[in-house]
Coordinates of C-alpha atoms in Angstrom, one line a residue:
X1 CA 63.5 57.8 181.6
X2 CA 65.3 55.3 179.3
X3 CA 63.5 53.6 176.6
X4 CA 65.4 50.1 175.8
X5 CA 63.8 48.2 172.6
X6 CA 64.9 44.8 171.1
X7 CA 66.3 44.6 167.6
X8 CA 63.5 43.6 165.7
X9 CA 64.2 40.8 163.4
X10 CA 64.7 42.3 160.2
X11 CA 67.5 44.3 162.0
X12 CA 69.2 41.9 163.0
X13 CA 68.9 40.2 159.7
X14 CA 70.1 43.4 157.8
X15 CA 73.6 43.5 160.1
X16 CA 74.4 40.0 160.1
X17 CA 74.0 40.5 155.7
X18 CA 76.2 43.4 156.1
X19 CA 78.8 41.6 158.6
X20 CA 78.8 38.6 155.6
X21 CA 78.6 40.5 153.2
X22 CA 81.5 42.5 153.9
X23 CA 83.5 39.3 153.7
X24 CA 82.4 39.4 150.0
X25 CA 82.5 43.0 149.5
X26 CA 86.4 43.5 150.7
X27 CA 87.4 40.2 149.4
X28 CA 91.1 40.5 148.4
X29 CA 92.8 37.5 146.2
X30 CA 94.8 35.2 148.7
X31 CA 95.7 32.3 146.4
X32 CA 99.4 31.4 144.9
X33 CA 100.2 29.3 142.3
X34 CA 103.8 27.4 141.5
X35 CA 104.8 25.1 138.7
X36 CA 107.6 22.9 140.1
X37 CA 109.7 19.8 138.9
X38 CA 109.0 16.5 140.6
X39 CA 111.1 14.2 142.8
X40 CA 111.5 12.3 139.8
X41 CA 112.6 14.7 137.7
X42 CA 110.4 13.8 135.1
X43 CA 106.9 15.1 136.0
X44 CA 105.7 18.9 137.0
X45 CA 103.9 19.0 140.7
X46 CA 101.1 22.8 141.2
X47 CA 101.3 23.9 144.2
X48 CA 99.0 26.5 145.4
X49 CA 99.4 28.5 149.2
X50 CA 96.6 31.2 150.4
X51 CA 97.3 33.9 152.7
X52 CA 94.2 33.9 154.6
X53 CA 92.1 30.5 155.5
X54 CA 88.9 30.6 154.4
X55 CA 85.9 30.4 156.4
X56 CA 83.9 28.5 155.4
X57 CA 86.0 26.9 153.1
X58 CA 84.0 26.1 149.6
X59 CA 86.0 25.7 146.7
X60 CA 83.6 26.1 143.9
X61 CA 85.8 26.3 141.2
X62 CA 89.6 27.0 139.6
X63 CA 91.4 27.0 136.5
X64 CA 95.2 27.1 135.7
X65 CA 97.1 28.0 132.3
X66 CA 100.2 26.9 131.1
X67 CA 102.2 28.2 129.3
X68 CA 105.1 25.9 127.3
X69 CA 107.2 26.2 124.4
X70 CA 105.4 25.2 120.7
X71 CA 108.2 23.9 119.7
X72 CA 108.3 21.0 122.8
X73 CA 105.0 19.5 121.4
X74 CA 104.4 19.3 125.1
X75 CA 101.4 17.0 125.6
X76 CA 100.4 16.8 129.1
X77 CA 99.8 13.0 130.4
X78 CA 99.1 11.2 133.8
X79 CA 97.2 14.5 135.7
X80 CA 97.4 13.2 139.3
X81 CA 95.7 15.1 142.2
X82 CA 96.8 15.3 145.5
X83 CA 93.5 15.5 147.2
X84 CA 91.6 13.1 147.5
X85 CA 88.0 13.3 145.3
X86 CA 89.0 16.7 144.0
X87 CA 90.0 16.2 140.0
X88 CA 91.9 18.5 137.6
X89 CA 91.6 18.3 134.2
X90 CA 92.9 19.2 130.9
X91 CA 89.8 22.0 129.3
X92 CA 92.0 24.0 126.8
X93 CA 94.4 24.3 124.7
X94 CA 95.6 27.1 122.4
X95 CA 98.6 26.6 120.2
X96 CA 101.0 29.5 119.1
X97 CA 98.7 32.0 119.1
X98 CA 99.2 35.4 117.4
X99 CA 100.0 37.1 120.4
X100 CA 102.7 35.1 121.0
X101 CA 103.5 32.0 118.3
X102 CA 106.6 30.5 120.1
X103 CA 104.1 29.2 123.3
X104 CA 101.6 27.5 123.5
X105 CA 98.7 27.4 126.3
X106 CA 96.9 25.1 128.2
X107 CA 94.3 25.6 130.9
X108 CA 93.1 22.8 133.2
X109 CA 90.4 23.2 135.2
X110 CA 88.5 22.1 138.7
X111 CA 84.9 22.6 139.2
X112 CA 83.8 21.7 143.1
X113 CA 80.2 20.1 142.0
X114 CA 81.2 17.2 142.7
X115 CA 80.2 15.3 146.0
X116 CA 82.0 16.6 148.7
X117 CA 85.1 17.5 146.8
X118 CA 84.3 21.4 147.6
X119 CA 85.5 21.1 151.2
X120 CA 88.1 19.2 150.0
X121 CA 91.3 21.3 150.0
X122 CA 91.3 21.6 153.7
X123 CA 93.0 25.4 153.0
X124 CA 95.8 26.3 156.0
X125 CA 96.8 30.0 155.8
X126 CA 100.8 30.1 154.2
X127 CA 100.8 26.3 153.9
X128 CA 101.5 25.0 150.4
X129 CA 99.2 22.1 149.2
X130 CA 100.1 19.4 146.4
X131 CA 97.1 20.2 144.3
X132 CA 98.1 17.8 141.1
X133 CA 100.9 16.5 139.3
X134 CA 101.3 15.7 135.5
X135 CA 104.0 14.3 133.1
X136 CA 104.5 15.4 129.4
X137 CA 104.3 12.7 127.1
X138 CA 108.2 13.3 125.4
X139 CA 109.4 13.8 129.1
X140 CA 110.7 17.2 131.1
X141 CA 111.1 20.5 128.9
X142 CA 112.2 23.3 129.8
X143 CA 110.6 26.4 129.8
X144 CA 107.2 25.1 131.0
X145 CA 105.4 28.3 132.9
X146 CA 102.4 29.5 134.9
X147 CA 100.9 32.2 133.1
X148 CA 101.5 35.2 133.6
X149 CA 98.9 38.1 134.9
X150 CA 100.3 40.5 132.2
X151 CA 100.6 37.2 129.0
X152 CA 100.3 39.0 125.8
X153 CA 97.5 36.4 125.5
X154 CA 95.8 36.9 128.6
X155 CA 93.5 39.5 127.4
X156 CA 90.0 40.3 126.8
X157 CA 88.8 39.3 122.6
X158 CA 92.3 37.0 122.1
X159 CA 92.8 36.0 118.8
X160 CA 91.2 33.0 119.7
X161 CA 88.5 33.8 121.8
X162 CA 89.4 32.0 124.5
X163 CA 89.4 32.8 128.0
X164 CA 92.4 31.7 129.5
X165 CA 94.4 32.7 132.8
X166 CA 94.2 31.8 136.2
X167 CA 91.1 31.8 138.7
X168 CA 90.2 30.1 142.1
X169 CA 86.5 30.8 143.7
X170 CA 86.4 30.0 147.5
X171 CA 83.0 31.0 149.2
X172 CA 85.4 31.6 152.6
X173 CA 87.3 34.7 150.3
X174 CA 84.8 36.0 148.7
X175 CA 81.7 35.6 147.3
X176 CA 80.0 33.3 144.0
X177 CA 82.1 35.3 140.3
X178 CA 85.1 36.2 142.6
X179 CA 88.5 35.6 141.2
X180 CA 91.1 34.6 144.7
X181 CA 93.8 33.9 142.5
X182 CA 96.8 36.4 143.8
X183 CA 99.4 35.6 141.9
X184 CA 102.8 33.2 141.5
X185 CA 105.6 32.4 143.6
X186 CA 108.6 30.0 143.0
X187 CA 110.7 29.6 140.1
X188 CA 110.5 28.4 136.9
X189 CA 110.8 24.4 136.9
X190 CA 114.3 23.3 135.7
X191 CA 114.8 20.1 133.8
X192 CA 117.9 17.8 135.5
X193 CA 120.5 17.1 133.5
X194 CA 121.1 13.9 131.7

């Protein structure tokens, strides 16, 4: 005698929850950042490339920290989004912290709470996306790079009590609060010789 039973709604809900939770429980960092010199030879471009297409594609927040030579007195200007409806802003700056007094750290932030901006990235696996560009008030400067994970200033309880580093959260790559930033790719930009 065979007994067949229909799964209860509770059991079905639990199975769905486990399946959806697996996406975030085992989420790995997937998004790489790159900084490059634009074709004009004067401005910088920030590119990002995921290894996986997110499903759903809902980008909640992001941060990118530049490391620039202190002596350059670098001042970002003309910040222009590469994605319609998405704004990256200069959110914080620390000049010559004691962990690395030869460099300044400038963080840009994105918050996906504005209209439909959380869905405007349209990420596709292994495809670069120009996220934003900016210039330096005094022109191109060599030594501009993205802050590495092992940077001496990228530590909890740093001398300025700030939260530097790189971060991105997309619900298709994990849960709220997870950092999907994987690392940096590409070479450090070099200014064109005059």
